[in-house]
Short mmCIF file of N, CA, C and O in Angstrom, two decimals:
data_model
loop_
_atom_site.label_atom_id
_atom_site.label_comp_id
_atom_site.label_asym_id
_atom_site.label_seq_id
_atom_site.Cartn_x
_atom_site.Cartn_y
_atom_site.Cartn_z
N MET A 111 0.46 -1.49 -0.28
CA MET A 111 -0.02 -0.01 0.31
C MET A 111 0.93 1.30 -0.21
O MET A 111 0.39 2.10 -0.20
N VAL A 112 1.72 1.18 0.75
CA VAL A 112 2.99 2.45 0.51
C VAL A 112 3.73 1.99 -1.04
O VAL A 112 3.46 3.69 -0.73
N GLY A 113 3.87 1.21 -1.13
CA GLY A 113 4.82 1.44 -2.51
C GLY A 113 3.71 1.97 -3.75
O GLY A 113 4.07 2.93 -4.32
N LEU A 114 2.20 2.22 -3.34
CA LEU A 114 1.43 2.51 -4.24
C LEU A 114 1.13 4.30 -4.18
O LEU A 114 1.12 4.65 -5.12
N ALA A 115 1.49 4.34 -3.05
CA ALA A 115 0.82 5.49 -2.32
C ALA A 115 2.26 6.51 -3.02
O ALA A 115 2.43 7.11 -3.92
N VAL A 116 3.91 6.02 -2.85
CA VAL A 116 4.69 6.64 -3.12
C VAL A 116 4.49 6.50 -5.09
O VAL A 116 5.02 8.16 -5.46
N LEU A 117 4.06 5.52 -5.96
CA LEU A 117 4.31 5.53 -7.19
C LEU A 117 3.61 6.47 -7.41
O LEU A 117 3.46 7.17 -8.67
N PHE A 118 2.12 7.03 -7.00
CA PHE A 118 1.19 7.66 -7.40
C PHE A 118 1.51 9.08 -7.48
O PHE A 118 1.60 10.14 -8.01
N VAL A 119 2.43 9.41 -6.27
CA VAL A 119 2.84 10.80 -6.41
C VAL A 119 4.12 10.67 -7.20
O VAL A 119 4.18 12.25 -7.68
N LEU A 120 5.09 9.95 -7.60
CA LEU A 120 5.89 10.46 -8.15
C LEU A 120 5.88 10.27 -9.46
O LEU A 120 6.21 10.89 -10.19
N SER A 121 3.85 9.13 -10.03
CA SER A 121 3.74 9.77 -11.14
C SER A 121 3.06 11.41 -11.76
O SER A 121 3.84 11.67 -13.30
N PHE A 122 2.78 11.86 -10.70
CA PHE A 122 2.47 13.43 -10.35
C PHE A 122 3.76 13.66 -11.36
O PHE A 122 3.73 15.01 -11.94
N PHE A 123 4.89 14.25 -10.18
CA PHE A 123 6.11 14.67 -10.45
C PHE A 123 6.62 14.75 -11.46
O PHE A 123 7.53 15.23 -12.34
N SER A 124 6.34 12.85 -11.82
CA SER A 124 7.39 12.48 -13.07
C SER A 124 6.74 13.32 -14.97
O SER A 124 6.85 12.27 -15.56
N GLU A 125 5.16 13.87 -14.30
CA GLU A 125 4.16 13.87 -15.50
C GLU A 125 3.34 12.73 -16.48
O GLU A 125 3.33 13.00 -17.67
N VAL A 126 3.77 11.89 -15.84
CA VAL A 126 2.94 10.61 -16.44
C VAL A 126 1.07 11.44 -16.27
O VAL A 126 0.38 10.99 -17.59
N PHE A 127 0.63 12.20 -15.40
CA PHE A 127 -0.79 12.27 -15.29
C PHE A 127 -0.76 13.47 -16.27
O PHE A 127 -2.17 13.68 -16.56
N LEU A 128 0.00 14.55 -15.77
CA LEU A 128 -0.46 15.77 -15.87
C LEU A 128 1.03 16.14 -17.40
O LEU A 128 2.19 15.61 -16.55
N VAL A 129 0.14 17.39 -17.84
CA VAL A 129 1.16 17.39 -18.84
C VAL A 129 1.91 19.34 -18.59
O VAL A 129 0.94 19.75 -17.83
N GLY A 130 3.04 19.64 -18.66
CA GLY A 130 3.09 20.95 -18.03
C GLY A 130 2.90 21.25 -16.29
O GLY A 130 2.88 22.35 -16.30
N VAL A 131 3.67 20.69 -15.84
CA VAL A 131 3.74 20.85 -13.90
C VAL A 131 5.22 21.48 -13.99
O VAL A 131 5.78 22.19 -14.90
N PRO A 132 4.80 22.57 -13.15
CA PRO A 132 5.59 23.65 -12.56
C PRO A 132 7.38 23.18 -12.90
O PRO A 132 7.51 21.49 -12.49
N GLU A 133 8.19 24.03 -12.83
CA GLU A 133 9.84 23.77 -13.38
C GLU A 133 10.17 22.46 -12.31
O GLU A 133 10.51 21.44 -12.59
N TRP A 134 9.41 23.25 -11.06
CA TRP A 134 10.45 22.08 -9.51
C TRP A 134 10.06 20.61 -10.27
O TRP A 134 10.95 20.87 -9.29
N MET A 135 8.90 20.45 -10.19
CA MET A 135 8.08 19.75 -10.21
C MET A 135 8.94 18.36 -11.18
O MET A 135 9.56 17.46 -11.01
N GLY A 136 9.12 18.87 -11.84
CA GLY A 136 9.62 18.76 -13.18
C GLY A 136 11.55 18.39 -13.04
O GLY A 136 11.98 17.01 -13.63
N ASN A 137 11.89 19.20 -12.37
CA ASN A 137 13.15 18.93 -11.93
C ASN A 137 13.25 17.41 -10.68
O ASN A 137 13.95 17.06 -11.14
N ILE A 138 12.81 17.51 -9.98
CA ILE A 138 12.30 16.55 -9.47
C ILE A 138 12.57 15.30 -9.49
O ILE A 138 12.16 14.28 -9.20
N GLY A 139 10.92 15.08 -10.66
CA GLY A 139 11.09 14.18 -11.04
C GLY A 139 11.51 13.05 -12.30
O GLY A 139 12.20 12.43 -12.08
N SER A 140 12.83 14.19 -12.61
CA SER A 140 13.46 13.62 -13.76
C SER A 140 14.53 13.25 -12.81
O SER A 140 15.80 12.25 -13.35
N LEU A 141 14.96 13.76 -11.34
CA LEU A 141 15.90 12.18 -10.60
C LEU A 141 15.29 11.13 -10.69
O LEU A 141 16.68 10.31 -10.06
N PHE A 142 14.50 10.53 -10.90
CA PHE A 142 13.65 9.22 -11.27
C PHE A 142 13.92 8.66 -12.41
O PHE A 142 13.57 9.66 -13.10
N PRO A 143 13.39 7.42 -12.20
CA PRO A 143 13.43 6.56 -13.66
C PRO A 143 12.04 6.49 -13.91
O PRO A 143 12.08 6.33 -15.60
N LEU A 144 10.93 7.12 -13.60
CA LEU A 144 10.03 6.92 -14.13
C LEU A 144 9.42 7.78 -14.72
O LEU A 144 9.07 7.75 -16.54
N LYS A 145 9.98 8.86 -15.16
CA LYS A 145 9.82 9.98 -16.07
C LYS A 145 10.88 9.75 -17.50
O LYS A 145 10.53 9.82 -18.63
N HIS A 146 11.97 8.66 -17.01
CA HIS A 146 13.13 8.73 -18.25
C HIS A 146 12.05 7.76 -19.17
O HIS A 146 12.01 7.38 -20.08
N LEU A 147 10.92 6.36 -18.33
CA LEU A 147 10.63 5.44 -18.45
C LEU A 147 9.50 6.30 -19.88
O LEU A 147 9.07 5.89 -20.71
N GLN A 148 8.82 6.78 -19.04
CA GLN A 148 7.84 7.96 -19.97
C GLN A 148 8.30 8.24 -20.88
O GLN A 148 7.41 8.14 -22.20
N ASN A 149 9.00 9.17 -21.34
CA ASN A 149 9.66 9.86 -22.20
C ASN A 149 9.75 8.84 -23.00
O ASN A 149 9.92 8.74 -24.44
N GLY A 150 10.82 7.45 -22.48
CA GLY A 150 11.29 6.52 -23.20
C GLY A 150 9.72 5.65 -24.41
O GLY A 150 9.99 5.65 -25.61
N LEU A 151 8.92 5.89 -23.98
CA LEU A 151 7.48 5.58 -24.20
C LEU A 151 7.08 6.42 -25.25
O LEU A 151 6.86 6.02 -26.38
N ALA A 152 7.26 6.81 -24.69
CA ALA A 152 6.38 8.00 -25.36
C ALA A 152 7.08 8.12 -27.52
O ALA A 152 6.54 8.42 -28.16
N ASP A 153 8.82 8.35 -26.93
CA ASP A 153 9.37 8.58 -27.81
C ASP A 153 9.35 7.34 -29.08
O ASP A 153 9.83 6.83 -30.02
N ALA A 154 9.23 6.78 -28.17
CA ALA A 154 8.75 4.52 -28.95
C ALA A 154 7.64 4.91 -29.54
O ALA A 154 7.98 4.34 -31.04
N PHE A 155 6.70 5.70 -29.66
CA PHE A 155 5.56 5.29 -30.44
C PHE A 155 4.98 6.69 -30.77
O PHE A 155 3.83 6.94 -30.76
N ASP A 156 5.71 7.09 -31.01
CA ASP A 156 5.89 8.72 -31.86
C ASP A 156 5.42 8.43 -33.07
O ASP A 156 5.71 7.34 -33.69
N ARG A 157 4.35 8.80 -33.33
CA ARG A 157 4.10 8.51 -34.84
C ARG A 157 5.02 9.15 -36.39
O ARG A 157 4.83 8.41 -37.33
N SER A 158 5.71 10.39 -35.97
CA SER A 158 6.31 10.36 -36.65
C SER A 158 8.03 9.65 -37.67
O SER A 158 8.42 9.68 -37.69
N GLY A 159 8.14 8.55 -35.84
CA GLY A 159 9.19 7.41 -36.01
C GLY A 159 9.18 7.51 -35.09
O GLY A 159 9.38 8.14 -34.23
N PRO A 160 10.10 5.93 -34.63
CA PRO A 160 10.32 5.66 -33.44
C PRO A 160 11.75 6.42 -32.86
O PRO A 160 12.36 6.47 -34.23
N VAL A 161 12.08 6.86 -31.69
CA VAL A 161 13.78 7.70 -31.45
C VAL A 161 13.57 6.65 -30.20
O VAL A 161 13.09 6.25 -29.68
N LEU A 162 15.26 7.01 -30.39
CA LEU A 162 15.80 6.01 -29.22
C LEU A 162 16.72 7.13 -28.47
O LEU A 162 17.66 7.85 -29.21
N ALA A 163 16.54 7.31 -27.57
CA ALA A 163 16.93 8.80 -26.43
C ALA A 163 18.11 8.12 -25.83
O ALA A 163 17.44 6.82 -24.20
N TRP A 164 19.22 8.19 -25.72
CA TRP A 164 19.96 7.68 -25.34
C TRP A 164 19.88 7.76 -23.40
O TRP A 164 20.34 6.94 -22.60
N GLU A 165 19.66 9.06 -23.51
CA GLU A 165 19.91 9.86 -22.34
C GLU A 165 18.58 8.92 -21.11
O GLU A 165 18.90 8.85 -19.83
N ASN A 166 17.64 8.68 -21.90
CA ASN A 166 16.65 8.06 -21.03
C ASN A 166 17.11 6.65 -20.82
O ASN A 166 17.14 5.87 -19.77
N LEU A 167 17.32 5.86 -21.73
CA LEU A 167 18.05 4.42 -21.31
C LEU A 167 19.65 4.50 -19.97
O LEU A 167 19.33 3.34 -19.40
N ALA A 168 20.55 5.69 -20.25
CA ALA A 168 21.17 5.83 -19.44
C ALA A 168 20.91 6.02 -17.89
O ALA A 168 21.12 5.53 -17.08
N VAL A 169 19.60 6.35 -18.16
CA VAL A 169 19.29 6.88 -16.69
C VAL A 169 18.41 5.89 -15.84
O VAL A 169 19.12 5.22 -14.73
N MET A 170 18.11 5.00 -16.82
CA MET A 170 17.35 3.72 -15.96
C MET A 170 18.31 2.75 -16.42
O MET A 170 18.16 2.28 -14.82
N ALA A 171 18.95 2.76 -16.61
CA ALA A 171 20.59 1.76 -16.50
C ALA A 171 21.24 1.66 -15.50
O ALA A 171 21.50 1.09 -14.14
N GLY A 172 21.46 3.47 -15.01
CA GLY A 172 22.04 3.83 -13.84
C GLY A 172 21.41 3.40 -12.60
O GLY A 172 21.86 2.70 -11.70
N TRP A 173 19.63 3.41 -13.18
CA TRP A 173 18.98 3.21 -11.53
C TRP A 173 18.95 1.58 -11.63
O TRP A 173 19.11 1.04 -10.04
N ALA A 174 19.46 0.59 -12.32
CA ALA A 174 19.04 -0.43 -12.35
C ALA A 174 20.44 -1.23 -11.92
O ALA A 174 20.57 -1.90 -10.87
N VAL A 175 21.71 -1.09 -12.03
CA VAL A 175 23.16 -0.70 -11.56
C VAL A 175 22.88 -0.82 -10.03
O VAL A 175 23.68 -1.29 -9.33
N VAL A 176 22.16 0.63 -9.61
CA VAL A 176 22.73 0.82 -8.71
C VAL A 176 21.52 -0.03 -7.39
O VAL A 176 21.89 -0.49 -6.13
N ALA A 177 20.55 0.10 -7.49
CA ALA A 177 19.28 -0.83 -7.09
C ALA A 177 19.73 -2.38 -6.77
O ALA A 177 20.07 -3.44 -6.39
N GLY A 178 20.37 -2.93 -8.23
CA GLY A 178 21.21 -4.09 -8.22
C GLY A 178 21.65 -4.43 -7.49
O GLY A 178 22.01 -5.38 -6.27
N ALA A 179 22.74 -3.31 -7.22
CA ALA A 179 24.03 -3.49 -6.15
C ALA A 179 23.42 -3.69 -4.59
O ALA A 179 24.00 -4.16 -4.16
N LEU A 180 22.46 -2.17 -4.25
CA LEU A 180 22.17 -2.20 -3.52
C LEU A 180 21.34 -3.74 -2.74
O LEU A 180 21.83 -4.10 -1.40
N SER A 181 20.37 -4.57 -3.61
CA SER A 181 20.30 -5.87 -3.11
C SER A 181 21.08 -6.64 -3.35
O SER A 181 20.85 -7.67 -2.34
N VAL A 182 22.11 -7.11 -3.65
CA VAL A 182 22.95 -7.72 -3.60
C VAL A 182 23.70 -7.47 -1.94
O VAL A 182 23.67 -8.46 -1.62
N ARG A 183 24.11 -6.31 -2.13
CA ARG A 183 24.60 -6.39 -0.83
C ARG A 183 23.68 -6.59 0.55
O ARG A 183 23.97 -6.80 1.82
N LEU A 184 22.79 -5.68 0.39
CA LEU A 184 22.01 -5.91 1.67
C LEU A 184 20.90 -7.05 1.45
O LEU A 184 20.29 -7.25 3.12
N PHE A 185 20.33 -7.67 1.16
CA PHE A 185 19.20 -9.13 0.76
C PHE A 185 19.77 -10.04 1.41
O PHE A 185 21.14 -10.58 1.26
N ARG A 186 18.90 -10.94 2.03
CA ARG A 186 19.33 -11.85 2.83
C ARG A 186 18.64 -12.81 3.32
O ARG A 186 17.21 -12.24 3.47
N TRP A 187 18.38 -14.26 2.69
CA TRP A 187 17.30 -15.14 3.07
C TRP A 187 16.88 -14.92 4.26
O TRP A 187 16.04 -15.03 4.91
N GLU A 188 18.26 -15.98 4.83
CA GLU A 188 17.92 -15.52 6.68
C GLU A 188 18.59 -14.24 6.96
O GLU A 188 18.63 -13.38 6.73
N PRO A 189 17.83 -14.17 8.41
CA PRO A 189 17.52 -12.61 8.65
C PRO A 189 18.87 -12.56 9.78
O PRO A 189 19.56 -13.70 10.32
N ARG A 190 19.60 -11.77 9.42
CA ARG A 190 20.83 -11.31 10.56
C ARG A 190 20.81 -11.47 11.62
O ARG A 190 19.77 -11.15 12.87
N ARG A 191 22.20 -12.44 12.25
CA ARG A 191 22.18 -12.30 13.69
C ARG A 191 22.91 -11.65 14.77
O ARG A 191 24.02 -11.26 13.99
N SER A 192 21.85 -10.99 15.58
CA SER A 192 23.07 -9.90 16.04
C SER A 192 24.36 -10.29 17.42
O SER A 192 24.26 -11.37 17.54
#
């Protein structure tokens, strides 16, 4: 439930539901991968022809690498003993 609430708020900051949000909201939204995913999908379905924006792919790949590294470092099947 908390994850959906965070995703809902992040969707507004990433201009998924609204177009033309204030600049400060767009700047915050551009720090997260959702805005870059939305921009990449919009470019892929463009009627004038698909465009590959490397910036969007680089940001999403960076988030994937950092999240993967954190999950390898912090995830354990068994609880840690104190």
